[in-house]
Coordinates of C-alpha atoms in Angstrom, one line a residue:
X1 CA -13.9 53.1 -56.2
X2 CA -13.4 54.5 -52.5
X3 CA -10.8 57.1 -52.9
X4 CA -7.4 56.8 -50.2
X5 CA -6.4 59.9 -48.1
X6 CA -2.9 60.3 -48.4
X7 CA -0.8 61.4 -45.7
X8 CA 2.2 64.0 -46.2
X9 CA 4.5 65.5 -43.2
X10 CA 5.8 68.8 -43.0
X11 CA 8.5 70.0 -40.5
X12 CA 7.7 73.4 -38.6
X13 CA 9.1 76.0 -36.4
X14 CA 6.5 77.0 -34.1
X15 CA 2.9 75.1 -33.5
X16 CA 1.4 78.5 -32.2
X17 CA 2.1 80.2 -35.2
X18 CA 1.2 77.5 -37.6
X19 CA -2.6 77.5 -35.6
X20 CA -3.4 80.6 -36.0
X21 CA -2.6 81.1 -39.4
X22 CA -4.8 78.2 -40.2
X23 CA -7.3 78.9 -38.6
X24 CA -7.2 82.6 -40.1
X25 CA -6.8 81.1 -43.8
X26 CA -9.9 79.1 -43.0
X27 CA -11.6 81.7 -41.3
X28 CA -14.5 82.1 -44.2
X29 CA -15.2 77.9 -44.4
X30 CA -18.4 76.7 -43.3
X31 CA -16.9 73.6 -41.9
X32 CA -14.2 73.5 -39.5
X33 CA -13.5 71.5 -36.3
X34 CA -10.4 72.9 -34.1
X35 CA -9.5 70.1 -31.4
X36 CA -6.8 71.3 -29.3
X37 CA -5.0 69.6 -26.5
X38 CA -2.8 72.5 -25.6
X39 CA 0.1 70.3 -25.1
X40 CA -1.8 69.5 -21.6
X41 CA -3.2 66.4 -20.8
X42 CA -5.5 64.3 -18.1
X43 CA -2.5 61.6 -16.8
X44 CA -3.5 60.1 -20.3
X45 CA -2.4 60.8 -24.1
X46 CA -4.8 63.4 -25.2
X47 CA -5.7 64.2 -29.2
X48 CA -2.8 65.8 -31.2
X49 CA -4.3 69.5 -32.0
X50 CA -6.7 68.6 -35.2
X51 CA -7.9 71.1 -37.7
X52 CA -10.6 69.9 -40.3
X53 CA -11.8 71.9 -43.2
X54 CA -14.1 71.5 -45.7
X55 CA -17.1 69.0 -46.5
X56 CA -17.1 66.2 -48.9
X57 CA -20.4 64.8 -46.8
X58 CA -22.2 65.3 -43.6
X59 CA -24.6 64.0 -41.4
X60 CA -27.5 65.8 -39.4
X61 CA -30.5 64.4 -38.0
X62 CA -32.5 64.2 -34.7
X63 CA -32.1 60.9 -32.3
X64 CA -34.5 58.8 -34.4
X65 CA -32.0 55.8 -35.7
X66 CA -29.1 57.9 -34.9
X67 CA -26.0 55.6 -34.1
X68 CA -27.6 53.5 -36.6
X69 CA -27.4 56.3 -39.0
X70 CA -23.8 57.2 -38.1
X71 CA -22.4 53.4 -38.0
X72 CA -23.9 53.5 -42.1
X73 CA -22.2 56.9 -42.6
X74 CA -19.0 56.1 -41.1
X75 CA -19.5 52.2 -43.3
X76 CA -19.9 54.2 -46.5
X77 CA -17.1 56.8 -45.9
X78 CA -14.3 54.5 -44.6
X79 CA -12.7 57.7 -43.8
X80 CA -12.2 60.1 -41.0
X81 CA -15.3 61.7 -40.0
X82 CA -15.6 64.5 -37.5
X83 CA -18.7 65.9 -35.2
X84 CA -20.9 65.5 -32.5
X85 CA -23.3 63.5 -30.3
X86 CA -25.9 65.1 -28.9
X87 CA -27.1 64.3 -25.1
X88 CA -30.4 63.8 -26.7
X89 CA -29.3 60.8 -28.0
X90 CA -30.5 59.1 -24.8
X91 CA -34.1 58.9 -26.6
X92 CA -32.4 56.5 -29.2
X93 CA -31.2 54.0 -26.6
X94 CA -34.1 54.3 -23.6
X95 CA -37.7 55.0 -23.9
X96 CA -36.8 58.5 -22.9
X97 CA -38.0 62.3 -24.6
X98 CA -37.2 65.6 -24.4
X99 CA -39.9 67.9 -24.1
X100 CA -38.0 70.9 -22.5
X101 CA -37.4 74.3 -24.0
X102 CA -34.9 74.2 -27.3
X103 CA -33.4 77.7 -27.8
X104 CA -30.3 76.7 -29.7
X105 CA -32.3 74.1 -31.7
X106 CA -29.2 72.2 -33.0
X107 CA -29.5 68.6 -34.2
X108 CA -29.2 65.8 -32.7
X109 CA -26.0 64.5 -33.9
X110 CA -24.1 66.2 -37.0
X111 CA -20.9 64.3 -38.0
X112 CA -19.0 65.6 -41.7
X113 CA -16.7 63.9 -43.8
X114 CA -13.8 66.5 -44.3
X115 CA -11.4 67.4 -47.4
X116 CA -8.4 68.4 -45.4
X117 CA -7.2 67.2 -42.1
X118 CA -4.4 69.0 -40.3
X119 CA -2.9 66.9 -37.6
X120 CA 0.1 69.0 -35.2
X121 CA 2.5 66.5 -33.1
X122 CA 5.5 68.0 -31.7
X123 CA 7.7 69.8 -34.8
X124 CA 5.5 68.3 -37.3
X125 CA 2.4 69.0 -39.4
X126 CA 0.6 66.3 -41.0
X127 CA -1.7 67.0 -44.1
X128 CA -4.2 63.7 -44.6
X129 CA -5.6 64.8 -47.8
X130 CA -6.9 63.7 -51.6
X131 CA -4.2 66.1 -52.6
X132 CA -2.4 63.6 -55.4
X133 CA 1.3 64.4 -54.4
X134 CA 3.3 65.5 -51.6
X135 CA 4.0 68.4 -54.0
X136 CA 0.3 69.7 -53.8
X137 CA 0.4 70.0 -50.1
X138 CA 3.4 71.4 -49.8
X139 CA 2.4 74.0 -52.0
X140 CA -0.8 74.8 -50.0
X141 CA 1.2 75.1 -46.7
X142 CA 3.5 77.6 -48.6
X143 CA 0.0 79.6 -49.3
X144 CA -1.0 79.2 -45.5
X145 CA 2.5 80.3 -43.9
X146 CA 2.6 83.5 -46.4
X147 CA -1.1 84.5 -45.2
X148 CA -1.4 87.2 -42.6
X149 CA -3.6 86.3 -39.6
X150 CA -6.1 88.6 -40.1
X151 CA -7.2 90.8 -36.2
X152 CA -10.4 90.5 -35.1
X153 CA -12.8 94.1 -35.8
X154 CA -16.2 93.4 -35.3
X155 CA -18.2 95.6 -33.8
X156 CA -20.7 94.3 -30.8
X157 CA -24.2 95.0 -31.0
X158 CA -24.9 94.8 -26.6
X159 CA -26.8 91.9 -25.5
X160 CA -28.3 90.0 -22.2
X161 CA -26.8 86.9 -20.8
X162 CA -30.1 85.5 -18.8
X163 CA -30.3 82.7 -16.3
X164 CA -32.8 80.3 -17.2
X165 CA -33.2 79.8 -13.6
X166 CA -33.1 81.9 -11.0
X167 CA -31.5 81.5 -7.9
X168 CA -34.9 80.4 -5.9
X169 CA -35.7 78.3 -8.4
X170 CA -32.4 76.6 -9.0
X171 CA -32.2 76.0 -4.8
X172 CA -35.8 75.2 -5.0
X173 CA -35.1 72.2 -7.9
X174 CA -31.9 70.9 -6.1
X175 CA -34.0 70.3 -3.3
X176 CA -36.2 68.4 -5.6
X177 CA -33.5 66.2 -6.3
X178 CA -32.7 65.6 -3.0
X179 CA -36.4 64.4 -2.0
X180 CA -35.5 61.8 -5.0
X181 CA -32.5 60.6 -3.2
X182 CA -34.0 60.5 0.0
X183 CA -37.1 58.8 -1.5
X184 CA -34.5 56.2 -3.0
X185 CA -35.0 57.0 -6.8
X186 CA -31.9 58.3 -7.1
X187 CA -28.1 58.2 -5.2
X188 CA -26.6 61.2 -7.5
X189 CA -27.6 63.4 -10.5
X190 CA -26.1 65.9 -12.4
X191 CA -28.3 69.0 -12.2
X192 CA -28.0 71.5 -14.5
X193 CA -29.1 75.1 -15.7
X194 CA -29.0 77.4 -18.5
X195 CA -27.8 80.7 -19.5
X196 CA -28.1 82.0 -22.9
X197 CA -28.9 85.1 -24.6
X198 CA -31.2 86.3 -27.7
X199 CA -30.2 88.3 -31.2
X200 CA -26.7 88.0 -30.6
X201 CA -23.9 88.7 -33.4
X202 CA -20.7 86.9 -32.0
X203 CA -17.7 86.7 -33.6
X204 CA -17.2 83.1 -32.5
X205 CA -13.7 82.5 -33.2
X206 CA -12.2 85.5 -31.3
X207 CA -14.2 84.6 -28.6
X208 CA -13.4 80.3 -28.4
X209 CA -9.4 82.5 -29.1
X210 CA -10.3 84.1 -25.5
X211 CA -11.5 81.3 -23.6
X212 CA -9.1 78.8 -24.9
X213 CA -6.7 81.4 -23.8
X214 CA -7.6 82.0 -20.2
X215 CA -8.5 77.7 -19.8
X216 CA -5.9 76.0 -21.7
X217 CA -8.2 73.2 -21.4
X218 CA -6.6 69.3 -22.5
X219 CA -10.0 69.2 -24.9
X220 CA -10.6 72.0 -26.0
X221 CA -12.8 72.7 -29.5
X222 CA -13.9 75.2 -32.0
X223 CA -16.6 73.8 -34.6
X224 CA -18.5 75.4 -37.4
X225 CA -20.8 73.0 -38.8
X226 CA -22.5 75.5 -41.0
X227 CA -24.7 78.1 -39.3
X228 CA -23.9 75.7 -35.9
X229 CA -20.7 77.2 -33.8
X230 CA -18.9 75.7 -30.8
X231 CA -16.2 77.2 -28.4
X232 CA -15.2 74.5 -26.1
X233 CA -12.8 74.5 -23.0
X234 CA -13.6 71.2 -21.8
X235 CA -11.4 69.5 -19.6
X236 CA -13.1 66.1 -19.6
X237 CA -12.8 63.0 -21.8
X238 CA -15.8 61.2 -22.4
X239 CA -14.0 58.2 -24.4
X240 CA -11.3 57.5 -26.3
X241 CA -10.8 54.0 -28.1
X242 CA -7.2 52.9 -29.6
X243 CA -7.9 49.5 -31.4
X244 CA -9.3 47.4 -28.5
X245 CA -8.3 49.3 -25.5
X246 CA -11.0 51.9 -24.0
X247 CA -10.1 54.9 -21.7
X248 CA -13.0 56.6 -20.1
X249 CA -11.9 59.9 -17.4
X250 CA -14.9 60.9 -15.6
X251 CA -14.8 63.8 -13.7
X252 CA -16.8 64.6 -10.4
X253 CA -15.0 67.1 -7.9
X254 CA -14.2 70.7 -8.4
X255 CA -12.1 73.6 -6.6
X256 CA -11.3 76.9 -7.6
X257 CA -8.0 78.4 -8.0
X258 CA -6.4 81.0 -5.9
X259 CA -3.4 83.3 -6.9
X260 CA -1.8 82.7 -3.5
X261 CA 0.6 80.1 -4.4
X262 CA -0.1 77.9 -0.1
X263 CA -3.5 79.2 -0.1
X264 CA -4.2 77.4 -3.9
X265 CA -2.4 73.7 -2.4
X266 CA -4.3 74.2 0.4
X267 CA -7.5 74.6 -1.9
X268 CA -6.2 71.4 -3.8
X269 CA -5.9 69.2 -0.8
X270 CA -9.0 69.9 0.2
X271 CA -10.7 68.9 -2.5
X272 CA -9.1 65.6 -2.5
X273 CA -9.6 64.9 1.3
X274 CA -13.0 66.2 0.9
X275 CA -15.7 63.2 1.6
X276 CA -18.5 64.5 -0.6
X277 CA -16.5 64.8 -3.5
X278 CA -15.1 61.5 -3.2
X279 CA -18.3 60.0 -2.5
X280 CA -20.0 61.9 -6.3
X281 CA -16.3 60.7 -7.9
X282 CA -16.4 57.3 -7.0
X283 CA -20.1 56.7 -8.0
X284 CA -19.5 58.1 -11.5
X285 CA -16.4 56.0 -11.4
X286 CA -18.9 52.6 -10.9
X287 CA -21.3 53.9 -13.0
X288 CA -18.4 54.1 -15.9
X289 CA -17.1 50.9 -14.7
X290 CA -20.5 49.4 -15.1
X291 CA -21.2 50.8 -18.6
X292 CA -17.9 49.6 -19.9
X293 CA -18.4 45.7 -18.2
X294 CA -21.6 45.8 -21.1
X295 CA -18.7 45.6 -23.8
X296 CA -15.9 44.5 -22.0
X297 CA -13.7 41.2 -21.9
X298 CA -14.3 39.4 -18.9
X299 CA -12.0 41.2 -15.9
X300 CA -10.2 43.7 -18.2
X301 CA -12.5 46.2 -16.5
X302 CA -10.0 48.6 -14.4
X303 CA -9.6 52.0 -12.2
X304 CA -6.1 53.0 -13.1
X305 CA -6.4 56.2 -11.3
X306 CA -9.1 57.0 -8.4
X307 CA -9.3 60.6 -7.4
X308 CA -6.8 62.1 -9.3
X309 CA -6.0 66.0 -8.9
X310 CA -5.8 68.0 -12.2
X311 CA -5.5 71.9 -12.4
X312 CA -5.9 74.1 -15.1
X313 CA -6.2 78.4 -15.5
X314 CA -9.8 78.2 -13.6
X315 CA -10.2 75.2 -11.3
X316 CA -8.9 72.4 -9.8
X317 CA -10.8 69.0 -10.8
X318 CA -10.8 65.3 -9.6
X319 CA -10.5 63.1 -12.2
X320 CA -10.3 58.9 -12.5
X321 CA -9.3 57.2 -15.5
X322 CA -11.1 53.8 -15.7
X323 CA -9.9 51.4 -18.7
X324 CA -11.3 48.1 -20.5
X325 CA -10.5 45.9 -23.6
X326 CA -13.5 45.8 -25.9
X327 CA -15.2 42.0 -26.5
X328 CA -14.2 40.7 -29.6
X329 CA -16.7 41.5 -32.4
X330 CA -18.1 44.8 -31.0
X331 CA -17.7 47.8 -33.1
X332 CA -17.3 51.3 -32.1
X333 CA -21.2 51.9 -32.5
X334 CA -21.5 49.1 -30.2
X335 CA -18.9 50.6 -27.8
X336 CA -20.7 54.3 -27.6
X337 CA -24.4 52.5 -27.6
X338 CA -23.2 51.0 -24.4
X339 CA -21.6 54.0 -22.5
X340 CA -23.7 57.1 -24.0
X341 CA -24.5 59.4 -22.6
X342 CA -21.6 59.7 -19.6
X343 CA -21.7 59.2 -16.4
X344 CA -20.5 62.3 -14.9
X345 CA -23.4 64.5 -16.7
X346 CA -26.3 61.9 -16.3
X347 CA -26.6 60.1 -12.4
X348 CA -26.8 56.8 -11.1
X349 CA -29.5 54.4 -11.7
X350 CA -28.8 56.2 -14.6
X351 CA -31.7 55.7 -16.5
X352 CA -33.8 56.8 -13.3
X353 CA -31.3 60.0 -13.1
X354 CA -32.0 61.2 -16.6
X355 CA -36.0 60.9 -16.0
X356 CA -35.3 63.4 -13.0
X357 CA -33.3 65.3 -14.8
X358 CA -35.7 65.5 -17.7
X359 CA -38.7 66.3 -15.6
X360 CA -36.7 69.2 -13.4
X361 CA -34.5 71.4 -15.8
X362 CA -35.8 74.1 -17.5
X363 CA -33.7 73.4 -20.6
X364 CA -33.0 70.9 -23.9
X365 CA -29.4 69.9 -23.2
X366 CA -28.9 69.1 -26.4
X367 CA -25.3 69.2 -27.5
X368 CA -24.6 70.6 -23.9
X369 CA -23.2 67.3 -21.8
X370 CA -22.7 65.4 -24.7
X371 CA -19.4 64.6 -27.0
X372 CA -17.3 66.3 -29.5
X373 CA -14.7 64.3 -31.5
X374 CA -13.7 62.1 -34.6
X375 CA -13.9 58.7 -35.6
X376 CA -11.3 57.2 -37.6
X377 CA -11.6 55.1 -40.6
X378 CA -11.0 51.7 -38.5
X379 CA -13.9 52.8 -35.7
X380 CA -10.7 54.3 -33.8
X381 CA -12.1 57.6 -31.7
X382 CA -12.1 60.8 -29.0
X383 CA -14.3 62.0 -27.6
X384 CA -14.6 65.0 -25.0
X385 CA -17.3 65.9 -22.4
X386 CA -19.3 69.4 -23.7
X387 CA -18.7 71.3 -20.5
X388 CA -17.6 74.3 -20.0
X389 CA -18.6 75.2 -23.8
X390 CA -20.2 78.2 -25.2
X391 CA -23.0 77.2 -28.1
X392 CA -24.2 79.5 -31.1
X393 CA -26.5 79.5 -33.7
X394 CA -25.9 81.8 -36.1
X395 CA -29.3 81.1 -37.8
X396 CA -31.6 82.3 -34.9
X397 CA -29.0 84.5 -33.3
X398 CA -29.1 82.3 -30.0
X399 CA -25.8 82.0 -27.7
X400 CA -26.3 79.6 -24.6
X401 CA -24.5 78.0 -22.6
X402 CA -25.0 75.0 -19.6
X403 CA -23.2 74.4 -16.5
X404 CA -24.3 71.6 -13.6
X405 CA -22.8 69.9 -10.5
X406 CA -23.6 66.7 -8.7
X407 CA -26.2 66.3 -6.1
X408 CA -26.1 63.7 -3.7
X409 CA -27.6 62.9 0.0
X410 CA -24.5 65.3 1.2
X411 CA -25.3 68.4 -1.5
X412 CA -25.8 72.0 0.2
X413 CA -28.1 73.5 -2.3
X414 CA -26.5 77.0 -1.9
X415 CA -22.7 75.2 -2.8
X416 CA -24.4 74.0 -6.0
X417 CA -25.2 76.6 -7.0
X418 CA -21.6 78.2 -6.2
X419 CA -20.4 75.8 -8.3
X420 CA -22.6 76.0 -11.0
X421 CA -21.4 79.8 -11.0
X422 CA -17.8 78.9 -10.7
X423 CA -17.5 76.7 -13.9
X424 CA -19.5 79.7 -15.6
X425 CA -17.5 82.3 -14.4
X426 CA -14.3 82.1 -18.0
X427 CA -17.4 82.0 -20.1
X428 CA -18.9 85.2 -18.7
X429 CA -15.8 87.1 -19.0
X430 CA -15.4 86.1 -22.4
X431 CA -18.9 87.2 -23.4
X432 CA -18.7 90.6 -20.9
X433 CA -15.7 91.5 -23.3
X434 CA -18.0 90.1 -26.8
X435 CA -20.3 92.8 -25.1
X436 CA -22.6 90.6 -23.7
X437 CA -23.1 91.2 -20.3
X438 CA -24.6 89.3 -17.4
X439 CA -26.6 91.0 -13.9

């Protein structure tokens, strides 16, 4: 017989605290998945902070059969799962491949069945557990409140951040992408380029600690999935599904901050009255709006929020939220089949952008522009956007990390690649102080 995860509440004095003492307590589990709001949010109810530890079951493989893998796992669980989907996954639903480069060599998808889940919400912890009383779990959060967050002394060996591209050669592709455009293949693509560096030893949750810190990012995550580490300070939902409702935010429009209080509204202004921007946001937001009409009840289809202004710690971003109510008898496999992989990291046609794509970077994406999340046990989910996320294998000793921007008829090549450096720059300064350091 299935077992039933109970679920016990706790009151608490700070959420801070609580954090960091469980993710110190855990600090030695293979399996752990941080996702962290940071009590921010898109315009949209973002995932209370979720902790889950421990394995009961997982899930790796490459694209072959993979959602139809995943919708069996989640079938035979019944029960929260939590984990990723790789942007690879686009071989499973096209007649695509991915022949570039793999450093990080991560699977395809890897999704785990966790024994604990910690759940923060206001003044409260929830514990969904197998634990079988209230009694148990209140004992194990006496355990975790008496432990002592342990500091952070690892010692650095130095190490190279390297650009996969250089700067000629990222200008020189760009203007690849452009001939497509102009040629007709294409109206947008996300382009994007990798830095990554070789026999690294990170200490991977001081360093997602750091970025978190200095983004505050609405999705942020921190995942060990065994010898597989990710520090993300995404700001971007891919996907988020409660019961029959769907909320996609793509985003396409970025700005950087300024400490100058009129000189940062300025910058924010002109991002949203700036024509180019518009032009990349409102073609992802079709291209989403497309995607979701595939699964959608007839007209429930809707852009609740076009252009939308959103800062955080590093940059400004435009966001649109774009909302549908799922056809009755689709399933959440049904629901990703149909949107995967997102707009905002792929192009539009996008099946023709992610053959560019494929035949112009220098780089596996892999997890990089895909989703990290969790599925409930009733096909419930959330889902961010893996931007602005530092990968590790602890395995091969490989750190990388991808960033991108959107080229259209109106891209500069040199600006893309301003950008590109932009969204990389908290991710440098978090490595420079992990010791690795970037010319």
């Amino acid at each position: 017989m299935r077992k039933t995860r109970a679920t016990y509440r706790f009151k608490i004095d700070q959420v801070s605290t609580i954090k960091n003492q469980l993710l110190s307590f855990y600090s030695a589990d293979k399996y752990l998945m941080l996702l962290d709001s940071n009590h921010g949010g898109t315009g949209h109810d973002t995932y209370h902070t979720l902790l889950a530890v421990g394995c009961i079951d997982s899930l790796s493989c490459s694209y072959v059969d993979a959602f139809c893998k995943l919708e069996q796992f989640h079938k035979e669980y019944q029960d929260w799962i939590f984990g990723y989907l790789g942007y690879d996954l686009k071989n499973d639903l096209e007649h695509l491949e991915s022949a570039n480069p793999d450093g990080i060599q991560f699977p395809d998808l890897y999704f785990y069945v966790p024994e604990l889940i910690f759940e923060l919400s206001d003044d409260y912890l929830y514990i969904h557990s197998y634990h079988a009383s209230e009694i148990d779990s209140k004992k194990l959060l006496d355990r975790i409140q008496a432990h002592r967050v342990k500091q952070a002394k690892t010692v650095f060996e130095p190490s190279r951040l390297i650009a996969k591209d250089t700067k000629t050669s990222y200008l020189e592709k760009a203007q690849e992408f452009l001939s497509h455009i102009y040629r007709g293949d294409i109206y947008e693509a996300n382009f994007c380029t990798e830095f990554y560096a070789e026999n690294v030893s990170l200490d991977t949750l001081k360093a997602f600690k750091e970025l978190n810190e200095i983004s505050e990012p609405p999705f942020a995550v921190y995942a060990r999935l065994n010898s597989y580490h990710v520090m993300s300070a995404s700001p971007e939902r891919y996907l988020k599904k409660i019961g029959d409702q769907l909320i996609s935010q793509p985003i396409k429009g970025t700005a950087k901050r300024s400490l100058d209080i009129v000189e940062d509204e300025f910058l924010k202004s002109e991002l949203f009255n700036d024509p180019k921007e518009r032009s990349e946001n409102v073609m992802i937001v079709d291209l989403v709006r497309n995607d979701l009409s595939r699964i959608a009840a007839k007209g429930s289809v809707e852009v609740k929020e076009l252009y939308g202004i959103y800062s955080f710690k590093q940059v400004h971003q435009m966001i649109s939220t774009v909302t549908a109510t799922i056809k009755q008898g689709l399933s959440f496999i049904d629901v990703l089949k149909a949107t995967f992989p997102m707009g905002s990291m792929t192009g539009a046609p996008k099946i023709s952008a992610m053959n560019i794509i494929e035949n112009n970077e220098s780089f596996k994406r892999g997890l990089y522009s895909g989703a990290i999340g969790y599925i409930k046990p009733d096909g419930d989910f959330d889902f961010n956007v893996v931007i602005r996320s530092i990968l590790y294998n602890q395995d091969n000793k490989y750190l990388s990390f991808g960033v991108g921007s959107a080229i259209t008829a109106a891209a500069q090549p040199e600006k893309e690649y301003q950008e590109c450096l932009l969204k990389a720059k908290a991710m440098i300064e978090v490595l420079n102080h992990q010791g690795i350091s970037f010319d």
